[in-house]
Coordinates of C-alpha atoms in Angstrom, one line a residue:
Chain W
X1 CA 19.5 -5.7 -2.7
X2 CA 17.3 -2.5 -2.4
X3 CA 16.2 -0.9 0.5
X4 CA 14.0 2.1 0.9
X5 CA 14.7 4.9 3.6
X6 CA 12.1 7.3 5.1
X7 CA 12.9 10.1 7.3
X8 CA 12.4 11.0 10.0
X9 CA 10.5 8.8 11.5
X10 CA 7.9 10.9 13.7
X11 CA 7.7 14.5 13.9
X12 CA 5.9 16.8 15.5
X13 CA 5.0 20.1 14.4
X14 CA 3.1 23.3 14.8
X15 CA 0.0 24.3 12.4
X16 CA 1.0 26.9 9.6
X17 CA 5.2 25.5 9.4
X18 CA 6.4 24.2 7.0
X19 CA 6.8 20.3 6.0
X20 CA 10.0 18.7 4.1
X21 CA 9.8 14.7 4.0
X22 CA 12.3 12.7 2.4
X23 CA 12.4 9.0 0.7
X24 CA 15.8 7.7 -0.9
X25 CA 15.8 4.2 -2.4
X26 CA 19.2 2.4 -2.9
X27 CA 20.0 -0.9 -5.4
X28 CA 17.8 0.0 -8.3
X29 CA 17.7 3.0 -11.3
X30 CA 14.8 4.4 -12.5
X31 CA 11.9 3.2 -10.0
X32 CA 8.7 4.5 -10.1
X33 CA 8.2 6.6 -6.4
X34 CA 4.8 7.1 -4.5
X35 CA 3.6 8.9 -2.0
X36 CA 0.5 7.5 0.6
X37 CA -0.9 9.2 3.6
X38 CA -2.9 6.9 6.2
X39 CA -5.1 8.7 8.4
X40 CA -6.3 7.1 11.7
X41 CA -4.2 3.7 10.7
X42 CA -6.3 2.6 7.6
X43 CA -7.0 3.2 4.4
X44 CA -4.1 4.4 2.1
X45 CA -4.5 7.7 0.0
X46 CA -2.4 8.0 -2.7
X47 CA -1.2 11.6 -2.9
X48 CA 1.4 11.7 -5.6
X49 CA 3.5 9.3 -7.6
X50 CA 6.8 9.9 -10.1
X51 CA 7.6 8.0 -12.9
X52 CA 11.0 9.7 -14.0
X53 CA 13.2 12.9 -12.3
X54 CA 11.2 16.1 -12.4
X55 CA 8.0 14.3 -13.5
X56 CA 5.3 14.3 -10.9
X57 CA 1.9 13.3 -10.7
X58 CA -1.0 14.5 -8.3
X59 CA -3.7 12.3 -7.1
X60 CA -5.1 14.6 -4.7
X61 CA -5.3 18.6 -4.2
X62 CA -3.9 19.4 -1.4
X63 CA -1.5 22.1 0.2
X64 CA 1.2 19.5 -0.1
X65 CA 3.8 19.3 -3.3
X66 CA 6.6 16.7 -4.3
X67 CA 9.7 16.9 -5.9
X68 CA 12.1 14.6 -7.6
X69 CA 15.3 16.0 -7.8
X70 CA 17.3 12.8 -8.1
X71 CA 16.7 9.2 -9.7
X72 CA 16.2 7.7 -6.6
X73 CA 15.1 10.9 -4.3
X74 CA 11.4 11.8 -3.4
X75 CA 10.9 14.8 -1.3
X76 CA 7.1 15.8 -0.1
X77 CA 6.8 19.3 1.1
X78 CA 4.3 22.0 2.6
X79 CA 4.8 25.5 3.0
X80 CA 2.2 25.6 5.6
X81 CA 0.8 22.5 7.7
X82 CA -3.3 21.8 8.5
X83 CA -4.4 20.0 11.2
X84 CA -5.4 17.6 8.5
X85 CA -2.2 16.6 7.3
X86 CA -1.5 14.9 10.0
X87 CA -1.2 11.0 9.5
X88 CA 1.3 8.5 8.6
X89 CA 3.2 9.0 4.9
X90 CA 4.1 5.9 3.3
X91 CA 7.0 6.0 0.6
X92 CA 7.1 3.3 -2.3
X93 CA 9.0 2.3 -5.1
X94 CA 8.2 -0.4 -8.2
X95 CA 10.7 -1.5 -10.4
X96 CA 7.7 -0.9 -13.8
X97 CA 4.7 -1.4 -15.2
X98 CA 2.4 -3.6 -12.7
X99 CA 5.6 -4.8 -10.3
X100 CA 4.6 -4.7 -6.7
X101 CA 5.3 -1.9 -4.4
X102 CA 8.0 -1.8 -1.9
X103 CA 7.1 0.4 1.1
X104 CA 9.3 2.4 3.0
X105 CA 8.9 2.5 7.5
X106 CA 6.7 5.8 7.6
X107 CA 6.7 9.0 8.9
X108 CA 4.2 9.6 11.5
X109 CA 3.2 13.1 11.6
X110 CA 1.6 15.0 14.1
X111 CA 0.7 18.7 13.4
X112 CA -0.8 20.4 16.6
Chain F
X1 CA -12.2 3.9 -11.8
X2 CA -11.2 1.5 -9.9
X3 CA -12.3 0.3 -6.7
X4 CA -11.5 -2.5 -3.8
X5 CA -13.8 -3.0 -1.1
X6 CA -13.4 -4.9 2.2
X7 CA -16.3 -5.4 4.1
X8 CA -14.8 -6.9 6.7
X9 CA -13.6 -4.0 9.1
X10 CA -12.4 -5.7 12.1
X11 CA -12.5 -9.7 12.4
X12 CA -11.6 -11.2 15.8
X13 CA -10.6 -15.2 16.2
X14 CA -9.0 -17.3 18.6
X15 CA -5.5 -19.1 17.5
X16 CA -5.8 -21.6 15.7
X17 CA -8.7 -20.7 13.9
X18 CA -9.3 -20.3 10.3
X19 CA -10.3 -16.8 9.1
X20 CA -10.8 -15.7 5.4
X21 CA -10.7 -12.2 4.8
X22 CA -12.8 -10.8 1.8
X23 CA -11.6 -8.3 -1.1
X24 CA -14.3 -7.4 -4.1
X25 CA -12.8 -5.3 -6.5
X26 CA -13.9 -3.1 -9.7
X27 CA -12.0 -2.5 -13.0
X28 CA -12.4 -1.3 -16.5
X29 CA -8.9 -2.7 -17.1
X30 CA -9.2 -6.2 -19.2
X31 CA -5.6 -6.8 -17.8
X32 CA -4.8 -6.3 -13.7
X33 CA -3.0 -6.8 -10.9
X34 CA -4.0 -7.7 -7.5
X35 CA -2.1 -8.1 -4.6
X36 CA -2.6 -8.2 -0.6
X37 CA -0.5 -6.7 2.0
X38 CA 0.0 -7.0 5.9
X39 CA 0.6 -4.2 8.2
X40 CA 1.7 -4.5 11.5
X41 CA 1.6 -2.5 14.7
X42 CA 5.0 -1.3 13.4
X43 CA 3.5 0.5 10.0
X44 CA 5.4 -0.9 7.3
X45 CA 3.5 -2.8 4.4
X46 CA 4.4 -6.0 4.1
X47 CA 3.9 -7.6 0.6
X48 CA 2.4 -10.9 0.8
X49 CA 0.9 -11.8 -3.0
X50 CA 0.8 -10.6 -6.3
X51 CA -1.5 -12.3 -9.0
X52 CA -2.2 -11.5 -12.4
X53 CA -6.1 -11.1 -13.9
X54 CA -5.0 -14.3 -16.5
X55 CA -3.8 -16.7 -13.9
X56 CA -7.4 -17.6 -11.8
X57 CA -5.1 -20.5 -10.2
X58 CA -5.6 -20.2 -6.1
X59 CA -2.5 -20.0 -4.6
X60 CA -0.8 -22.0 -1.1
X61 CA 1.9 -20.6 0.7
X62 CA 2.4 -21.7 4.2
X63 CA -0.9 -21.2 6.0
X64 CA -1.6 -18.5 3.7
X65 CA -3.9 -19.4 0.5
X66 CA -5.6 -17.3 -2.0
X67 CA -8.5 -18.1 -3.7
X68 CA -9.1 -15.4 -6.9
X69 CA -12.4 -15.4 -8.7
X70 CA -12.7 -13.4 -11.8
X71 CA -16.1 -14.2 -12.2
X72 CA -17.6 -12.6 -9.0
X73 CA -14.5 -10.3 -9.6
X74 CA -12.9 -11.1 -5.5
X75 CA -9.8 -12.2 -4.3
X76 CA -9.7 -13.3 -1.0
X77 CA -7.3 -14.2 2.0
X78 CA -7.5 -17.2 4.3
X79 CA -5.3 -18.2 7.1
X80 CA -4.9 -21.5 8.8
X81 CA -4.9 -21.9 11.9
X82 CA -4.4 -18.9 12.8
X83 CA -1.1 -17.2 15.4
X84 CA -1.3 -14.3 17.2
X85 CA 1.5 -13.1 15.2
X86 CA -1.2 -12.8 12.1
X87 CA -2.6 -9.9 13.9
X88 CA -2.1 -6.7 11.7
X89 CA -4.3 -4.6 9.1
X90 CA -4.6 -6.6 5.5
X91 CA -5.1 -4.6 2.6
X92 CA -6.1 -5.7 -0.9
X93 CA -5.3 -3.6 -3.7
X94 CA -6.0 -3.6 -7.5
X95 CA -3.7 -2.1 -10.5
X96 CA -4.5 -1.7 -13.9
X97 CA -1.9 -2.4 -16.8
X98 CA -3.6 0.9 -18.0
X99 CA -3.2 2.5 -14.9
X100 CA -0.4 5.3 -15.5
X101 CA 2.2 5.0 -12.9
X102 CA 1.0 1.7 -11.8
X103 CA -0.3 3.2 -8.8
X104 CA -2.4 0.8 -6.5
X105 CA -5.6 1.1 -5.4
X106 CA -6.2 0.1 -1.5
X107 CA -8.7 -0.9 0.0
X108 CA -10.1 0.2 3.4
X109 CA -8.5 -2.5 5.0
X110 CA -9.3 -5.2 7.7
X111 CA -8.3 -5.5 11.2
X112 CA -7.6 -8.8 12.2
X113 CA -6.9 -9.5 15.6
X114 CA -6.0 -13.3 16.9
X115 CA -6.4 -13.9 21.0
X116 CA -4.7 -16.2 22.6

């Protein structure tokens, strides 16, 4: 079966440092990843999505970036944290075209 | 663009109750999906229904039913008699075949709560 892992699961961290999230999805090839911030517990942003390694799609501009550097790997970053980024990221996978999303536990962020 | 809107931001019931929770949504896309998911105090999204823009056919599951109208383009959510363990955030959300990436669309989400 597949399974989704997000980590960590809460962090807390200083304005201006930087910001590595990570998403791994096991039991499938080739998914399609997103990435969602929540802010204040509703409403879901997407912020980027990946339909293949290296390819990477922005909804949003934003200091934050993504990376896919493996099939089943999907890494947001920051160089340097805003208060604003603070929320709670959401990881998801479909299998294709229309499936419906499987979402990962979170990361609640905090930046101070 | 797409769009979902909930009107509904919070809804409060007692248990047992019935409660329908609303979802209007816009699209350009002749073929769609729409789907609804639960979130609990814990975060995670929980998928609860996927339906496609050619099947209109309202859906049962449990105490759960779904009643999709293309022609006043809404999809909504009832539960019967409603638990305490319903309480959580339900989101709607639209995607387009077109869509690249078949990202979703959310809506803004209702609260529900259900007092014992």
């Amino acid at each position: 079966s597949q399974t989704i892992h997000q980590w960590p699961a809460t962090l807390v961290q200083p304005v201006g440092s930087p910001l590595s999230l990570e998403c791994t999805v096991e039991g499938t090839s080739n998914p399609n990843l997103y990435w969602y911030r929540q802010a204040a517990g509703r409403g879901l942003q997407l912020l980027f999505y990946s339909v293949g390694i290296g390819q990477i799609s922005s909804e949003v501009p934003q200091n934050l970036s993504a990376s896919r550097p493996q099939d089943r790997q999907f890494i947001l970053s920051s160089k340097k944290l805003l208060l604003s980024d603070s929320g709670f990221y959401l990881c998801a996978w479909t299998p294709g075209l229309a499936g419906k999303q499987f979402f990962g536990p979170g990361t609640r962020l905090t930046v101070l | 663009a797409q769009k979902v809107t909930q009107a509904q931001t919070e809804i409060s019931v007692v248990e047992k109750e019935d409660v329908t929770l609303d979802c209007v949504y816009e699209t350009r896309d002749t073929t769609y999906y729409l789907f609804w998911y639960k979130q609990p105090p814990s975060g995670e999204l929980v998928f609860l229904i996927r339906r496609n823009s050619f099947d209109e056919q309202n859906e049962i599951s449990g105490r759960y039913s779904w009643n999709f109208q293309k022609s006043t383009s809404s999809f909504n959510f009832t539960i019967t008699a409603s638990q305490v363990v319903d309480s959580a955030v339900y989101f709607c959300a639209l995607s387009g075949r077109e869509t690249s990436g078949s990202r979703l669309t959310f809506g803004e989400g209702t609260q529900l709560t259900v007092n014992p």
